[in-house]
Coordinates of N, CA and C in Angstrom, one line a residue:
X864 N 55.3 1.6 23.5 CA 54.4 0.4 23.7 C 55.3 -0.8 23.9
X865 N 56.2 -1.1 23.1 CA 57.1 -2.3 23.2 C 58.0 -2.1 24.4
X866 N 58.5 -1.0 24.7 CA 59.3 -0.8 25.9 C 58.5 -1.0 27.2
X867 N 57.2 -0.6 27.2 CA 56.4 -0.9 28.4 C 56.1 -2.4 28.5
X868 N 55.9 -3.1 27.4 CA 55.7 -4.5 27.5 C 56.9 -5.2 28.0
X869 N 58.1 -4.9 27.5 CA 59.3 -5.5 27.9 C 59.5 -5.2 29.4
X870 N 59.3 -4.0 29.8 CA 59.5 -3.6 31.3 C 58.5 -4.4 32.1
X871 N 57.3 -4.6 31.7 CA 56.3 -5.3 32.4 C 56.7 -6.8 32.6
X872 N 57.1 -7.4 31.5 CA 57.6 -8.8 31.5 C 58.8 -9.0 32.4
X873 N 59.7 -8.1 32.3 CA 60.9 -8.2 33.2 C 60.6 -8.0 34.6
X874 N 59.7 -7.1 35.0 CA 59.4 -6.8 36.4 C 58.4 -7.8 37.0
X875 N 57.8 -8.6 36.1 CA 56.8 -9.6 36.6 C 57.2 -11.0 36.2
X876 N 58.4 -11.2 35.8 CA 58.9 -12.5 35.3 C 58.7 -13.6 36.4
X877 N 58.8 -13.2 37.6 CA 58.6 -14.2 38.7 C 57.2 -14.7 38.8
X878 N 56.3 -14.0 38.3 CA 54.9 -14.4 38.2 C 54.6 -15.1 36.9
X879 N 55.1 -14.6 35.8 CA 54.9 -15.2 34.5 C 55.4 -16.6 34.3
X880 N 56.6 -16.8 34.8 CA 57.2 -18.2 34.7 C 56.3 -19.3 35.3
X881 N 55.9 -19.2 36.6 CA 55.1 -20.2 37.1 C 53.7 -20.3 36.4
X882 N 53.1 -19.2 36.0 CA 51.8 -19.3 35.3 C 52.0 -20.0 34.0
X883 N 53.0 -19.7 33.3 CA 53.2 -20.5 32.0 C 53.5 -21.9 32.3
X884 N 54.2 -22.2 33.3 CA 54.5 -23.6 33.7 C 53.2 -24.4 34.1
X885 N 52.3 -23.7 34.8 CA 51.0 -24.3 35.2 C 50.2 -24.5 33.9
X886 N 50.1 -23.6 33.0 CA 49.3 -23.7 31.8 C 49.9 -24.9 30.9
X887 N 51.2 -25.0 30.8 CA 51.7 -26.1 30.0 C 51.5 -27.4 30.7
X888 N 51.8 -27.4 32.0 CA 51.6 -28.7 32.8 C 50.1 -29.1 32.7
X889 N 49.2 -28.2 32.8 CA 47.8 -28.6 32.6 C 47.5 -29.1 31.2
X890 N 47.9 -28.4 30.2 CA 47.7 -28.8 28.9 C 48.3 -30.2 28.6
X891 N 49.5 -30.4 29.1 CA 50.2 -31.7 28.9 C 49.5 -32.9 29.6
X892 N 49.0 -32.6 30.8 CA 48.6 -33.7 31.7 C 47.1 -33.8 31.8
X893 N 46.3 -32.9 31.2 CA 44.8 -33.0 31.4 C 44.2 -34.2 30.9
X894 N 44.7 -34.9 29.9 CA 44.1 -36.1 29.4 C 44.9 -37.4 29.8
X895 N 45.7 -37.3 30.8 CA 46.5 -38.4 31.3 C 46.1 -38.7 32.7
X896 N 46.7 -39.8 33.2 CA 46.6 -40.1 34.6 C 47.7 -39.4 35.5
X897 N 48.4 -38.5 34.9 CA 49.6 -37.9 35.6 C 49.5 -36.4 35.5
X898 N 48.3 -35.8 35.7 CA 48.1 -34.4 35.7 C 49.0 -33.7 36.7
X899 N 49.0 -34.2 37.9 CA 49.7 -33.5 39.0 C 51.2 -33.6 38.8
X900 N 51.7 -34.7 38.3 CA 53.1 -34.8 38.0 C 53.5 -33.9 36.9
X901 N 52.6 -33.7 35.9 CA 52.9 -32.8 34.9 C 52.9 -31.3 35.4
X902 N 52.0 -31.0 36.2 CA 52.0 -29.7 36.8 C 53.2 -29.4 37.7
X903 N 53.6 -30.4 38.4 CA 54.8 -30.3 39.3 C 56.0 -30.1 38.5
X904 N 56.3 -30.9 37.5 CA 57.5 -30.8 36.7 C 57.6 -29.5 35.9
X905 N 56.5 -29.1 35.3 CA 56.5 -27.8 34.6 C 56.6 -26.6 35.5
X906 N 56.1 -26.7 36.7 CA 56.2 -25.5 37.6 C 57.6 -25.5 38.1
X907 N 58.2 -26.7 38.4 CA 59.6 -26.7 38.8 C 60.5 -26.1 37.7
X908 N 60.2 -26.5 36.4 CA 61.1 -26.1 35.3 C 61.0 -24.6 35.1
X909 N 59.8 -24.1 34.9 CA 59.6 -22.7 34.6 C 59.4 -21.8 35.8
X910 N 58.8 -22.2 36.8 CA 58.5 -21.4 38.0 C 59.7 -21.3 39.0
X911 N 60.5 -22.3 39.0 CA 61.7 -22.3 39.8 C 63.0 -22.3 39.0
X912 N 63.1 -23.1 38.0 CA 64.3 -23.2 37.1 C 64.6 -22.0 36.3
X913 N 63.7 -21.7 35.4 CA 63.9 -20.5 34.5 C 63.8 -19.2 35.3
X914 N 62.9 -19.1 36.2 CA 62.9 -17.9 37.0 C 64.2 -17.7 37.8
X915 N 64.7 -18.8 38.4 CA 65.9 -18.7 39.1 C 67.1 -18.3 38.2
X916 N 67.1 -18.8 37.0 CA 68.2 -18.4 36.0 C 68.0 -17.0 35.7
X917 N 66.8 -16.5 35.5 CA 66.5 -15.1 35.2 C 67.0 -14.2 36.4
X918 N 66.7 -14.6 37.6 CA 67.1 -13.9 38.8 C 68.6 -13.9 38.9
X919 N 69.3 -15.0 38.5 CA 70.7 -15.0 38.5 C 71.3 -13.9 37.5
X920 N 70.7 -13.9 36.3 CA 71.1 -12.9 35.3 C 70.9 -11.4 35.8
X921 N 69.7 -11.1 36.3 CA 69.5 -9.7 36.7 C 70.3 -9.3 37.9
X922 N 70.4 -10.2 38.9 CA 71.2 -9.8 40.0 C 72.7 -9.8 39.7
X923 N 73.2 -10.7 38.8 CA 74.6 -10.8 38.5 C 75.1 -9.8 37.5
X924 N 74.3 -9.5 36.5 CA 74.7 -8.7 35.4 C 74.0 -7.3 35.3
X925 N 72.9 -7.1 36.0 CA 72.2 -5.9 36.0 C 71.9 -5.5 37.4
X926 N 72.9 -5.5 38.2 CA 72.7 -5.2 39.7 C 72.1 -3.9 40.0
X927 N 72.5 -2.8 39.3 CA 72.0 -1.5 39.6 C 70.5 -1.5 39.3
X928 N 70.0 -2.0 38.2 CA 68.6 -2.1 37.8 C 67.8 -2.9 38.9
X929 N 68.4 -4.0 39.2 CA 67.7 -5.0 40.1 C 67.6 -4.3 41.5
X930 N 68.6 -3.8 42.0 CA 68.6 -3.1 43.3 C 67.6 -2.0 43.3
X931 N 67.5 -1.2 42.3 CA 66.6 -0.1 42.2 C 65.1 -0.7 42.2
X932 N 64.9 -1.8 41.5 CA 63.5 -2.4 41.5 C 63.1 -2.9 42.9
X933 N 64.1 -3.4 43.7 CA 63.8 -3.9 45.0 C 63.8 -2.8 46.1
X934 N 64.3 -1.7 45.7 CA 64.4 -0.6 46.7 C 65.6 -0.7 47.6
X935 N 66.7 -1.3 47.1 CA 68.0 -1.5 47.7 C 69.0 -0.5 47.2
X936 N 70.1 -0.4 47.9 CA 71.3 0.2 47.3 C 72.1 -1.0 46.7
X937 N 72.7 -0.8 45.6 CA 73.5 -1.9 45.0 C 74.7 -2.2 45.9
X938 N 75.1 -3.4 45.9 CA 76.2 -3.8 46.7 C 76.8 -5.1 46.2
X939 N 78.0 -5.4 46.6 CA 78.7 -6.7 46.2 C 77.9 -7.9 46.6
X940 N 77.0 -7.8 47.6 CA 76.1 -8.9 48.0 C 75.2 -9.4 46.8
X941 N 75.0 -8.5 45.8 CA 74.2 -9.0 44.7 C 74.8 -10.2 44.0
X942 N 76.1 -10.3 44.0 CA 76.8 -11.5 43.4 C 76.4 -12.8 44.2
X943 N 76.3 -12.7 45.5 CA 76.0 -13.9 46.3 C 74.5 -14.2 46.1
X944 N 73.6 -13.2 46.0 CA 72.2 -13.5 45.6 C 72.1 -14.1 44.3
X945 N 72.9 -13.6 43.3 CA 72.9 -14.2 42.0 C 73.3 -15.7 42.0
X946 N 74.3 -16.0 42.7 CA 74.8 -17.4 42.7 C 73.8 -18.3 43.4
X947 N 73.1 -17.8 44.5 CA 72.1 -18.6 45.1 C 70.9 -18.9 44.1
X948 N 70.5 -17.8 43.4 CA 69.5 -18.0 42.4 C 69.9 -18.9 41.3
X949 N 71.2 -18.9 40.9 CA 71.7 -19.9 39.9 C 71.6 -21.3 40.4
X950 N 71.9 -21.5 41.7 CA 71.8 -22.9 42.2 C 70.3 -23.4 42.2
X951 N 69.4 -22.5 42.6 CA 68.0 -22.9 42.6 C 67.5 -23.1 41.2
X952 N 68.0 -22.2 40.3 CA 67.6 -22.3 38.9 C 68.0 -23.6 38.3
X953 N 69.3 -24.0 38.5 CA 69.8 -25.3 37.9 C 69.0 -26.4 38.6
X954 N 68.8 -26.4 39.8 CA 68.0 -27.5 40.5 C 66.6 -27.6 39.9
X955 N 65.9 -26.5 39.7 CA 64.6 -26.5 39.1 C 64.6 -27.1 37.7
X956 N 65.6 -26.7 36.9 CA 65.7 -27.3 35.5 C 66.0 -28.8 35.6
X957 N 66.9 -29.2 36.4 CA 67.3 -30.6 36.6 C 66.1 -31.4 37.0
X958 N 65.3 -30.9 37.9 CA 64.1 -31.6 38.5 C 63.1 -32.0 37.5
X959 N 63.0 -31.3 36.4 CA 62.0 -31.5 35.3 C 62.1 -33.0 34.9
X960 N 63.3 -33.5 34.7 CA 63.4 -34.9 34.1 C 64.0 -35.9 35.1
X961 N 63.9 -35.6 36.3 CA 64.4 -36.5 37.3 C 63.3 -37.2 38.0
X962 N 63.6 -38.3 38.8 CA 62.6 -39.1 39.5 C 62.0 -38.3 40.7
X963 N 61.0 -38.9 41.2 CA 60.2 -38.3 42.3 C 61.0 -37.8 43.5
X964 N 61.9 -38.7 44.0 CA 62.7 -38.2 45.2 C 63.5 -36.9 44.9
X965 N 64.1 -36.8 43.7 CA 64.8 -35.6 43.3 C 63.9 -34.4 43.3
X966 N 62.7 -34.6 42.8 CA 61.7 -33.5 42.7 C 61.3 -33.1 44.2
X967 N 61.2 -34.0 45.1 CA 60.9 -33.7 46.5 C 62.0 -32.8 47.0
X968 N 63.3 -33.1 46.8 CA 64.4 -32.3 47.2 C 64.3 -30.9 46.6
X969 N 64.0 -30.8 45.3 CA 63.8 -29.5 44.7 C 62.7 -28.7 45.3
X970 N 61.6 -29.3 45.6 CA 60.5 -28.6 46.3 C 60.9 -28.1 47.6
X971 N 61.7 -28.9 48.4 CA 62.1 -28.4 49.7 C 63.1 -27.2 49.6
X972 N 64.0 -27.3 48.7 CA 65.0 -26.2 48.5 C 64.3 -25.0 48.0
X973 N 63.5 -25.1 47.0 CA 62.8 -23.9 46.5 C 61.9 -23.3 47.5
X974 N 61.3 -24.1 48.3 CA 60.4 -23.6 49.4 C 61.2 -22.8 50.4
X975 N 62.3 -23.4 50.9 CA 63.2 -22.7 51.9 C 63.6 -21.4 51.3
X976 N 64.1 -21.4 50.0 CA 64.6 -20.2 49.4 C 63.5 -19.1 49.3
X977 N 62.4 -19.5 48.7 CA 61.4 -18.5 48.4 C 60.7 -18.0 49.7
X978 N 60.4 -18.9 50.6 CA 59.7 -18.5 51.8 C 60.7 -17.6 52.7
X979 N 62.0 -17.9 52.6 CA 63.0 -17.1 53.3 C 63.0 -15.7 52.6
X980 N 62.9 -15.6 51.3 CA 62.8 -14.3 50.6 C 61.6 -13.6 51.1
X981 N 60.5 -14.3 51.2 CA 59.2 -13.6 51.5 C 59.3 -13.0 52.9
X982 N 60.0 -13.7 53.9 CA 60.1 -13.2 55.2 C 61.0 -11.9 55.1
X983 N 62.0 -11.9 54.3 CA 62.9 -10.7 54.1 C 62.1 -9.6 53.5
X984 N 61.2 -9.9 52.6 CA 60.4 -8.8 52.0 C 59.5 -8.2 53.0
X985 N 58.8 -9.1 53.8 CA 57.9 -8.6 54.8 C 58.6 -7.7 55.9
X986 N 59.8 -8.2 56.2 CA 60.6 -7.4 57.2 C 60.9 -6.0 56.6
X987 N 61.3 -5.9 55.3 CA 61.6 -4.7 54.7 C 60.4 -3.8 54.6
X988 N 59.2 -4.4 54.3 CA 58.0 -3.6 54.3 C 57.6 -3.0 55.7
X989 N 57.8 -3.9 56.7 CA 57.4 -3.5 58.1 C 58.4 -2.5 58.7
X990 N 59.7 -2.7 58.5 CA 60.7 -1.9 59.2 C 61.1 -0.7 58.3
X991 N 61.3 -0.9 57.0 CA 61.9 0.2 56.2 C 60.8 0.8 55.3
X992 N 59.6 0.3 55.4 CA 58.4 0.8 54.6 C 58.8 0.7 53.1
X993 N 59.5 -0.4 52.8 CA 59.9 -0.6 51.4 C 58.8 -1.3 50.6
X994 N 58.1 -0.6 49.8 CA 57.0 -1.1 49.0 C 57.4 -1.0 47.5
X995 N 58.6 -1.0 47.2 CA 59.1 -1.0 45.8 C 58.5 -2.2 45.1
X996 N 58.3 -2.1 43.8 CA 57.7 -3.3 43.0 C 58.5 -4.6 43.2
X997 N 59.8 -4.5 43.3 CA 60.6 -5.7 43.4 C 60.6 -6.3 44.8
X998 N 60.1 -5.5 45.8 CA 60.0 -6.0 47.2 C 58.6 -6.4 47.6
X999 N 57.6 -5.6 47.1 CA 56.3 -5.9 47.6 C 55.3 -6.2 46.5
X1000 N 55.8 -6.4 45.3 CA 54.9 -6.7 44.1 C 54.8 -8.2 43.8
X1001 N 54.9 -8.4 42.5 CA 54.7 -9.8 42.0 C 55.7 -10.8 42.6
X1002 N 57.0 -10.3 42.8 CA 58.0 -11.2 43.3 C 57.6 -11.6 44.7
X1003 N 57.1 -10.8 45.6 CA 56.7 -11.1 46.9 C 55.6 -12.2 46.8
X1004 N 54.6 -11.9 46.0 CA 53.5 -12.9 45.8 C 54.0 -14.2 45.4
X1005 N 54.8 -14.3 44.4 CA 55.3 -15.6 44.0 C 56.2 -16.3 45.0
X1006 N 56.9 -15.5 45.8 CA 57.7 -16.1 46.9 C 56.9 -16.9 47.9
X1007 N 55.6 -16.5 48.0 CA 54.7 -17.2 48.9 C 53.9 -18.3 48.2
X1008 N 53.4 -18.0 47.0 CA 52.5 -18.9 46.3 C 53.2 -20.1 45.6
X1009 N 54.3 -19.8 45.0 CA 55.0 -20.9 44.2 C 55.3 -22.1 45.1
X1010 N 55.9 -21.9 46.3 CA 56.1 -23.1 47.2 C 54.8 -23.8 47.6
X1011 N 53.8 -23.1 47.8 CA 52.5 -23.7 48.2 C 52.0 -24.6 47.0
X1012 N 52.1 -24.0 45.8 CA 51.7 -24.8 44.6 C 52.5 -26.0 44.5
X1013 N 53.9 -25.9 44.6 CA 54.7 -27.0 44.4 C 54.4 -28.1 45.4
X1014 N 54.2 -27.8 46.7 CA 53.8 -28.8 47.7 C 52.5 -29.4 47.3
X1015 N 51.5 -28.6 46.9 CA 50.2 -29.2 46.5 C 50.4 -30.1 45.4
X1016 N 51.1 -29.7 44.3 CA 51.3 -30.6 43.2 C 52.0 -31.9 43.6
X1017 N 53.0 -31.7 44.4 CA 53.8 -32.9 44.8 C 52.9 -33.9 45.6
X1018 N 52.1 -33.4 46.6 CA 51.3 -34.3 47.4 C 50.2 -35.0 46.5
X1019 N 49.6 -34.2 45.6 CA 48.6 -34.8 44.8 C 49.2 -35.8 43.8
X1020 N 50.4 -35.6 43.4 CA 51.1 -36.5 42.4 C 51.4 -37.9 43.1
X1021 N 51.4 -37.9 44.4 CA 51.7 -39.2 45.1 C 50.7 -40.3 44.7
X1022 N 49.5 -39.9 44.4 CA 48.5 -40.9 44.1 C 48.5 -41.3 42.7
X1023 N 49.3 -40.8 41.8 CA 49.3 -41.1 40.4 C 50.2 -42.3 40.2
X1024 N 50.0 -43.0 39.1 CA 50.9 -44.1 38.7 C 52.3 -43.7 38.4
X1025 N 53.2 -44.5 38.7 CA 54.6 -44.1 38.5 C 55.0 -44.1 37.0

């Protein structure tokens, strides 16, 4: 039972991070005039920052497991994917406590990274018929939805007091 729970969390971490960020952001901001800012900063922290750091760890240190989950063969390229995830993760963590222009830059970078990943996943599904959980599951969904949410939170936060 515990092993199944751990496996579930590890394979769905890309979905769990943003959901927890949204819940905390809503809880923190629901009684303030800065709900959207709260949603934005917590989703950047947990949905981009912590998830990016997690992806760095699994690609960098558990490459065989990660490649198997995605339906890939392990290769030295995993290191480069790990470093890119580290960069996005650090950016998401930093954006939590930075001013609005920095958060905009983080939203842009996270969107380019995740939407680019989504295109790669779609290509793998169409060409290689790769429907492995790490290619067509929760990670694919979050690659599309998290940037949409970040843009929505960012645009709505423009109307809030500074």
